[in-house]
Coordinates of C-alpha atoms in Angstrom, one line a residue:
M1 CA -13.1 -54.2 3.7
A2 CA -11.7 -53.4 0.9
F3 CA -10.6 -56.3 -1.1
Q4 CA -7.5 -56.7 -3.0
K5 CA -6.4 -59.2 -5.3
P6 CA -4.1 -62.1 -3.8
T7 CA -0.1 -61.2 -4.2
G8 CA 1.4 -62.4 -6.9
T9 CA -1.5 -61.8 -9.3
Q10 CA -2.7 -59.3 -11.5
D11 CA -6.0 -57.8 -13.1
L12 CA -5.8 -58.1 -16.5
L13 CA -8.0 -55.0 -17.8
P14 CA -9.5 -53.5 -20.8
G15 CA -7.0 -52.1 -23.1
V16 CA -4.4 -54.0 -21.8
V17 CA -6.1 -57.9 -22.4
E18 CA -6.3 -57.0 -26.0
K19 CA -2.6 -56.8 -26.4
W20 CA -2.9 -60.9 -24.3
Q21 CA -5.5 -61.5 -27.5
F22 CA -2.8 -60.7 -29.8
V23 CA -0.1 -62.6 -28.5
E24 CA -2.6 -65.5 -27.4
E25 CA -3.9 -65.1 -31.2
K26 CA -0.2 -65.6 -32.8
A27 CA 0.4 -69.0 -31.4
R28 CA -2.8 -70.0 -32.5
E29 CA -2.2 -69.0 -35.8
L30 CA 1.2 -70.1 -36.0
C31 CA -0.5 -73.7 -34.6
R32 CA -2.8 -74.0 -37.4
R33 CA -0.3 -73.2 -39.5
F34 CA 1.9 -76.4 -37.7
N35 CA -0.8 -78.7 -37.3
Y36 CA -0.5 -78.8 -33.7
R37 CA -4.5 -78.7 -32.0
E38 CA -5.4 -77.0 -28.8
I39 CA -6.1 -79.5 -25.8
R40 CA -7.3 -77.6 -22.3
T41 CA -6.3 -80.1 -18.7
P42 CA -7.6 -79.0 -15.2
L43 CA -6.4 -76.2 -13.5
F44 CA -5.6 -79.1 -10.6
E45 CA -4.8 -82.6 -10.4
Q46 CA -3.8 -84.9 -8.5
T47 CA -0.3 -84.2 -6.3
E48 CA 1.9 -87.8 -7.2
L49 CA 1.1 -86.6 -10.9
F50 CA 3.9 -83.3 -10.5
V51 CA 6.3 -85.1 -7.5
R52 CA 6.0 -88.3 -10.7
G53 CA 6.5 -85.9 -13.6
V54 CA 8.4 -83.2 -12.8
G55 CA 10.6 -84.6 -9.9
E56 CA 11.2 -84.8 -6.5
T57 CA 14.5 -82.7 -6.7
T58 CA 12.6 -80.2 -8.5
D59 CA 12.5 -77.0 -6.9
V60 CA 8.9 -76.6 -8.4
V61 CA 8.1 -79.8 -6.2
E62 CA 10.2 -79.0 -2.7
K63 CA 9.0 -74.9 -2.8
E64 CA 6.2 -73.7 -5.0
M65 CA 3.8 -76.0 -5.4
Y66 CA 0.5 -74.9 -4.2
T67 CA -1.1 -78.1 -2.7
F68 CA -4.4 -79.0 -0.6
R69 CA -6.7 -81.6 0.7
D70 CA -9.7 -81.7 -0.8
K71 CA -12.8 -83.2 0.9
G72 CA -12.4 -86.6 0.2
D73 CA -9.2 -86.0 2.1
R74 CA -6.6 -86.0 -1.4
S75 CA -4.3 -84.7 -2.5
M76 CA -4.6 -82.1 -4.9
T77 CA -1.8 -79.4 -6.5
L78 CA -2.7 -76.9 -9.4
R79 CA -0.9 -77.4 -11.8
P80 CA 2.7 -75.9 -11.8
E81 CA 3.8 -76.3 -15.3
G82 CA 1.6 -77.4 -19.2
T83 CA 3.5 -80.9 -19.8
A84 CA 2.9 -83.7 -17.1
G85 CA -0.9 -83.1 -17.4
V86 CA -0.4 -83.3 -21.0
V87 CA 0.6 -86.3 -20.7
R88 CA -1.9 -87.6 -18.5
S89 CA -4.5 -86.9 -19.8
F90 CA -2.8 -87.5 -23.3
V91 CA -2.2 -91.7 -21.5
E92 CA -6.0 -91.3 -20.4
N93 CA -6.9 -91.0 -23.0
K94 CA -5.2 -93.3 -25.3
L95 CA -3.9 -90.4 -27.5
Y96 CA -1.2 -92.6 -27.9
G97 CA -3.4 -95.1 -30.8
E98 CA -3.2 -92.5 -32.8
P99 CA -1.4 -93.8 -36.0
D100 CA 0.2 -89.6 -36.6
V101 CA 2.5 -88.5 -34.6
T102 CA 0.4 -86.2 -31.5
K103 CA 1.0 -82.7 -31.5
L104 CA -0.3 -80.2 -29.0
Y105 CA -0.6 -77.1 -28.2
Y106 CA -1.9 -75.1 -25.2
I107 CA -2.8 -71.7 -23.3
G108 CA -3.7 -70.6 -20.1
P109 CA -3.0 -70.3 -16.2
M110 CA 0.1 -72.0 -13.6
F111 CA 0.8 -71.7 -10.6
R112 CA 3.7 -72.0 -8.2
Y113 CA 4.7 -70.3 -4.9
E114 CA 7.0 -68.1 -5.4
R115 CA 8.2 -64.4 -4.6
P116 CA 7.5 -62.7 -7.7
Q117 CA 8.8 -60.1 -9.8
A118 CA 9.1 -59.2 -13.1
G119 CA 8.2 -61.3 -15.3
R120 CA 7.3 -64.1 -12.9
Q121 CA 4.0 -64.2 -10.8
R122 CA 2.1 -66.6 -8.7
Q123 CA -0.9 -66.9 -11.3
F124 CA 1.5 -66.8 -14.5
H125 CA 0.5 -68.0 -17.9
Q126 CA 2.3 -70.3 -20.8
F127 CA 2.2 -70.5 -24.5
G128 CA 3.3 -74.5 -25.0
V129 CA 3.6 -77.3 -27.8
E130 CA 3.9 -80.7 -27.1
A131 CA 4.4 -83.5 -29.8
F132 CA 4.1 -87.3 -29.1
G133 CA 5.2 -90.7 -31.3
A134 CA 8.4 -89.7 -32.6
T135 CA 12.1 -89.8 -31.7
D136 CA 14.0 -88.4 -35.0
P137 CA 15.4 -85.3 -35.0
A138 CA 13.5 -83.2 -37.1
I139 CA 11.0 -83.3 -35.0
D140 CA 13.3 -81.6 -32.0
A141 CA 13.9 -79.4 -35.0
E142 CA 10.5 -78.0 -35.7
V143 CA 9.6 -77.7 -32.0
I144 CA 12.2 -75.4 -31.7
A145 CA 11.4 -73.4 -34.7
L146 CA 7.7 -72.4 -33.9
G147 CA 9.1 -71.4 -30.8
Y148 CA 11.1 -69.8 -32.8
Q149 CA 8.6 -68.6 -35.0
F150 CA 6.5 -66.9 -32.4
C151 CA 8.7 -64.5 -31.5
L152 CA 9.4 -62.8 -34.4
D153 CA 6.0 -62.8 -35.1
L154 CA 5.5 -61.0 -32.8
G155 CA 8.3 -58.7 -33.9
L156 CA 10.6 -60.0 -30.8
K157 CA 14.1 -58.5 -30.5
G158 CA 17.7 -60.1 -30.1
V159 CA 16.1 -63.5 -30.5
Q160 CA 18.1 -66.9 -29.6
V161 CA 18.4 -70.2 -28.7
E162 CA 20.6 -71.8 -26.9
L163 CA 21.4 -75.6 -26.9
N164 CA 22.2 -78.5 -25.6
S165 CA 21.5 -82.4 -24.8
V166 CA 21.2 -84.1 -21.4
G167 CA 21.3 -87.0 -22.9
N168 CA 19.7 -90.4 -22.4
P169 CA 20.1 -92.3 -18.4
A170 CA 23.5 -94.1 -19.7
S171 CA 24.6 -90.9 -20.5
R172 CA 23.9 -89.3 -17.3
A173 CA 26.1 -92.2 -15.4
A174 CA 28.6 -91.3 -16.7
Y175 CA 28.6 -87.6 -16.4
R176 CA 27.4 -87.6 -13.2
Q177 CA 30.9 -88.5 -11.8
R178 CA 32.6 -86.4 -13.9
L179 CA 30.2 -83.6 -12.9
L180 CA 31.1 -84.7 -9.0
D181 CA 34.7 -84.9 -8.9
F182 CA 34.4 -81.8 -10.1
L183 CA 31.9 -80.4 -7.4
N184 CA 32.9 -81.5 -4.5
P185 CA 36.3 -79.2 -4.3
L186 CA 33.6 -76.6 -4.3
R187 CA 31.2 -78.1 -1.9
D188 CA 31.5 -75.7 0.5
T189 CA 31.1 -72.9 -1.0
L190 CA 28.0 -73.9 -1.9
C191 CA 24.5 -72.5 -1.7
K192 CA 22.7 -75.0 0.4
D193 CA 20.6 -76.0 -1.8
C194 CA 23.2 -76.8 -4.3
Q195 CA 25.0 -78.9 -1.5
S196 CA 20.9 -81.3 -1.4
R197 CA 21.4 -82.2 -4.8
M198 CA 24.4 -83.5 -5.5
D199 CA 23.2 -86.2 -3.5
R200 CA 20.3 -86.1 -4.8
N201 CA 21.1 -85.1 -8.5
P202 CA 24.1 -83.4 -9.6
L203 CA 23.3 -82.0 -12.3
R204 CA 20.1 -79.5 -11.0
V205 CA 23.3 -78.8 -9.6
L206 CA 23.2 -76.5 -12.7
D207 CA 20.2 -74.8 -12.8
C208 CA 21.4 -72.8 -10.1
K209 CA 20.9 -69.0 -10.0
V210 CA 23.4 -68.1 -7.3
D211 CA 26.2 -69.8 -8.0
Q212 CA 26.4 -69.6 -11.7
D213 CA 30.4 -67.8 -12.0
K214 CA 31.5 -71.2 -10.1
F215 CA 30.4 -74.0 -13.0
I216 CA 31.8 -71.6 -15.8
D217 CA 34.8 -74.7 -16.4
A218 CA 33.1 -77.6 -15.1
P219 CA 32.7 -80.7 -17.2
S220 CA 30.2 -80.9 -20.5
I221 CA 28.1 -83.7 -20.9
L222 CA 28.2 -83.5 -24.7
D223 CA 31.8 -85.0 -23.5
S224 CA 29.7 -87.9 -22.4
L225 CA 27.5 -88.6 -24.6
D226 CA 27.1 -92.5 -26.0
E227 CA 26.9 -93.1 -29.6
E228 CA 23.2 -92.3 -30.0
C229 CA 23.1 -88.7 -28.2
T230 CA 25.4 -87.5 -30.1
V231 CA 24.0 -87.6 -33.5
H232 CA 21.0 -87.1 -32.2
F233 CA 22.2 -83.9 -30.9
Q234 CA 24.1 -83.4 -34.6
K235 CA 20.9 -84.1 -36.5
V236 CA 19.0 -81.1 -34.5
Q237 CA 21.7 -78.3 -34.8
Q238 CA 22.2 -79.4 -38.7
Y239 CA 17.8 -79.1 -39.1
L240 CA 17.6 -76.2 -36.8
T241 CA 21.2 -75.1 -39.8
D242 CA 18.8 -75.5 -42.6
M243 CA 15.9 -74.2 -41.0
G244 CA 17.9 -70.6 -40.9
V245 CA 17.7 -71.4 -36.9
E246 CA 20.2 -69.4 -34.8
Y247 CA 21.4 -70.9 -32.1
K248 CA 24.2 -71.9 -29.4
L249 CA 24.3 -74.4 -27.6
N250 CA 25.2 -74.0 -23.6
H251 CA 26.9 -77.2 -21.6
R252 CA 25.0 -76.3 -18.0
L253 CA 22.4 -76.0 -19.7
V254 CA 20.6 -78.1 -18.3
R255 CA 16.8 -77.4 -17.8
G256 CA 14.8 -77.3 -14.0
L257 CA 12.0 -80.1 -14.4
D258 CA 13.9 -84.0 -14.0
Y259 CA 12.0 -85.0 -17.3
Y260 CA 14.5 -83.8 -20.2
T261 CA 16.2 -86.6 -21.9
M262 CA 18.8 -85.7 -24.7
T263 CA 17.7 -82.0 -26.4
A264 CA 17.3 -79.8 -23.7
F265 CA 16.5 -76.2 -25.0
E266 CA 16.1 -72.1 -24.2
L267 CA 14.6 -68.9 -25.6
K268 CA 16.2 -65.8 -25.1
A269 CA 15.2 -62.7 -27.2
E270 CA 16.7 -58.8 -25.6
G271 CA 15.4 -57.8 -22.3
I272 CA 15.7 -55.9 -19.3
G273 CA 18.9 -54.5 -18.9
A274 CA 20.0 -58.2 -20.8
I275 CA 19.0 -60.9 -22.8
D276 CA 15.9 -62.6 -20.7
T277 CA 14.6 -66.4 -21.2
I278 CA 11.1 -66.3 -22.6
G279 CA 10.3 -70.0 -22.6
G280 CA 12.6 -73.0 -23.2
G281 CA 11.7 -77.4 -23.0
G282 CA 13.0 -80.1 -24.4
R283 CA 13.2 -83.8 -25.0
Y284 CA 10.8 -86.2 -22.6
N285 CA 11.6 -90.0 -24.1
G286 CA 10.9 -91.6 -20.3
L287 CA 7.1 -89.4 -18.9
V288 CA 4.9 -91.3 -21.3
G289 CA 5.9 -94.8 -19.4
E290 CA 6.3 -92.9 -16.3
L291 CA 2.7 -91.1 -16.1
G292 CA 1.6 -94.9 -16.9
G293 CA 1.2 -95.1 -20.5
P294 CA 3.2 -97.3 -22.9
D295 CA 7.4 -96.4 -24.0
Q296 CA 6.3 -93.1 -26.4
P297 CA 8.5 -90.3 -26.7
G298 CA 7.8 -86.9 -26.8
I299 CA 9.4 -83.5 -27.1
G300 CA 7.9 -80.0 -26.3
F301 CA 7.8 -76.4 -24.8
G302 CA 6.1 -73.7 -22.9
I303 CA 6.7 -70.1 -23.5
G304 CA 6.0 -67.8 -20.3
L305 CA 3.1 -65.0 -21.5
E306 CA 3.7 -62.5 -18.2
R307 CA 7.1 -62.4 -19.9
I308 CA 6.6 -62.3 -23.5
Q309 CA 4.2 -58.7 -22.7
L310 CA 7.6 -57.7 -20.0
I311 CA 9.5 -57.5 -23.1
L312 CA 7.0 -56.2 -26.2
E313 CA 6.9 -53.2 -23.8
H314 CA 10.6 -53.1 -23.0
Q315 CA 11.3 -52.6 -27.1
S316 CA 8.3 -50.5 -27.4
I317 CA 6.9 -53.1 -29.7
G318 CA 3.4 -51.3 -30.1
L319 CA -0.6 -53.8 -30.0
D320 CA -3.0 -52.0 -31.2
A321 CA -4.3 -53.0 -27.9
V322 CA -8.1 -51.7 -28.9
K323 CA -9.5 -51.8 -32.9
P324 CA -11.3 -49.2 -34.2
L325 CA -15.3 -48.5 -33.5
D326 CA -16.5 -49.6 -37.0
V327 CA -19.6 -47.4 -36.4
Y328 CA -21.2 -45.5 -33.2
L329 CA -24.6 -44.0 -33.2
V330 CA -26.0 -41.4 -32.1
A331 CA -29.6 -40.5 -30.8
L332 CA -31.0 -37.5 -30.7
G333 CA -35.1 -37.6 -28.8
E334 CA -36.8 -40.6 -28.6
A335 CA -37.8 -41.7 -31.4
A336 CA -34.6 -42.1 -32.8
S337 CA -33.3 -43.5 -29.8
R338 CA -35.8 -46.6 -30.3
E339 CA -34.7 -47.3 -34.7
V340 CA -30.6 -46.7 -33.3
T341 CA -31.8 -49.0 -30.1
K342 CA -33.1 -51.1 -33.3
Q343 CA -30.5 -50.5 -36.1
L344 CA -27.8 -51.1 -33.9
F345 CA -28.6 -54.6 -33.4
K346 CA -29.0 -55.7 -37.1
L347 CA -25.6 -53.9 -37.3
R348 CA -24.0 -55.8 -35.1
R349 CA -25.9 -59.9 -36.2
A350 CA -23.8 -57.5 -39.7
G351 CA -20.8 -58.2 -37.5
Y352 CA -20.2 -55.1 -37.2
S353 CA -19.2 -53.2 -33.8
A354 CA -21.1 -50.5 -33.0
E355 CA -22.3 -48.5 -30.3
R356 CA -24.2 -46.0 -28.6
D357 CA -24.7 -43.2 -26.3
Y358 CA -27.3 -45.6 -22.8
L359 CA -26.1 -41.8 -20.4
G360 CA -29.3 -39.7 -22.4
R361 CA -26.0 -37.0 -23.5
K362 CA -26.5 -34.2 -25.4
M363 CA -25.4 -34.6 -29.4
K364 CA -21.8 -33.0 -28.5
A365 CA -21.4 -35.5 -25.7
Q366 CA -22.3 -38.8 -27.8
M367 CA -19.5 -37.3 -30.4
K368 CA -16.6 -36.8 -27.9
S369 CA -18.0 -40.8 -26.5
A370 CA -17.3 -42.0 -30.3
D371 CA -13.8 -40.6 -30.9
R372 CA -12.6 -42.2 -26.8
F373 CA -14.2 -45.3 -28.7
H374 CA -12.2 -44.7 -32.9
A375 CA -15.1 -44.8 -34.2
R376 CA -14.8 -45.4 -37.6
Y377 CA -18.3 -43.5 -38.8
T378 CA -20.6 -41.9 -36.3
A379 CA -24.3 -42.4 -38.0
I380 CA -26.5 -39.8 -36.5
L381 CA -30.0 -40.6 -35.9
G382 CA -33.0 -37.1 -34.9
D383 CA -36.1 -37.1 -35.6
D384 CA -35.8 -35.4 -39.3
E385 CA -34.3 -37.8 -40.8
L386 CA -35.9 -40.3 -39.2
E387 CA -39.2 -39.1 -40.4
R388 CA -37.5 -38.9 -44.5
G389 CA -36.3 -43.2 -43.4
E390 CA -32.7 -41.6 -42.8
I391 CA -30.0 -41.0 -40.9
A392 CA -26.7 -39.2 -41.6
L393 CA -23.4 -40.8 -42.1
K394 CA -19.8 -38.9 -41.0
A395 CA -16.9 -40.1 -41.8
M396 CA -14.1 -40.0 -38.5
D397 CA -11.4 -39.2 -40.2
S398 CA -11.5 -36.7 -42.8
G399 CA -15.2 -35.4 -41.2
E400 CA -17.7 -36.2 -44.4
Q401 CA -21.2 -36.1 -43.5
R402 CA -23.8 -38.3 -46.1
T403 CA -27.3 -39.0 -45.8
V404 CA -27.7 -42.6 -46.8
R405 CA -31.5 -44.5 -46.9
L406 CA -32.1 -46.6 -43.1
D407 CA -32.3 -49.6 -45.1
D408 CA -29.0 -49.0 -46.2
L409 CA -26.6 -48.5 -43.8
V410 CA -25.9 -52.0 -43.0
N411 CA -25.1 -51.7 -46.9
E412 CA -23.2 -47.8 -46.7
L413 CA -20.4 -49.0 -43.9
K414 CA -19.1 -51.9 -46.3
P415 CA -16.1 -50.4 -47.5
Q416 CA -15.7 -49.5 -51.9
A417 CA -14.4 -51.9 -54.1

């Protein structure tokens, strides 16, 4: 039988995977500059971690999790997002004992069972950051600025931050009744998910993708913030303005997960026919305590890398998918082939990317192979050159050819000062 990849997954083939590596390298370099360190957590965790951390009333927990029972009859779930696992690791490994703010980042696959579509897969990949230990609005602004700068570093056009505050529990309690007063007359016109959320978590109604047009006149949570949340939100905006980060307020932005408090934001860029959401995040001051740790504040974001790749393609932003080969060695004859194997390894040990023919092809076919690899040089060795201890070195861009000593080949490939 012919096997096919599972629905909602993709094979990243050579020529494409290099574009992913480019994006990932940009993320790692940016995190180095912002002093965030990498963390790698398991691909699966106890199901209860996500139920408690992400929220029972979220679409993720109710509809999208890949959950299974292992051989010990324990309920396990493939991670649907990155934050809960990072918080679990932060608590379990007592990283809260560090004297400074703990700043972490991750890059890796996540899993959600949903209808596959452009930029959204059942196995998808996220780049995310998490910062623990500070309530200072400056760290909120730093996290947002990191995500914003990541988009700029990739060359994305139309990058913008949408910003809101979802307050603290007291603010949300005050807002909850105002929102219900607005929603109750609309109940019969709303989708079934919204009707269910009204009874359990009314703020989640604002995250509905079906009925957004009905919430244009919904009351703003910003009018229900207490003094602490108001001052915090004003300072976040001031810092973003000072840094030149472009943002706009969106009082209906609540994000899709239950753990957010105060700052909530989304990163957007020019997409396919519209402004597309690349990712988002916010502050989660109660999550560490909810998952068994001390009362430590946190803030972070997650960015979808499939969506990034889609927008890069749509905006015609070219990435160097395949780096040119430094040198392709051409062997003419059995003795030359043996020497080429030796020289090939020497070049690779010296840090050069190098290749040779393994199919016994004639010189013309080997030169075509060098072209396909975009080789900067070809080094041609025949029996006569081997006897003299020499090799012909050809620059592929100019066609210039010269003879060099075999023992000097590594040095001859170095760029001229």
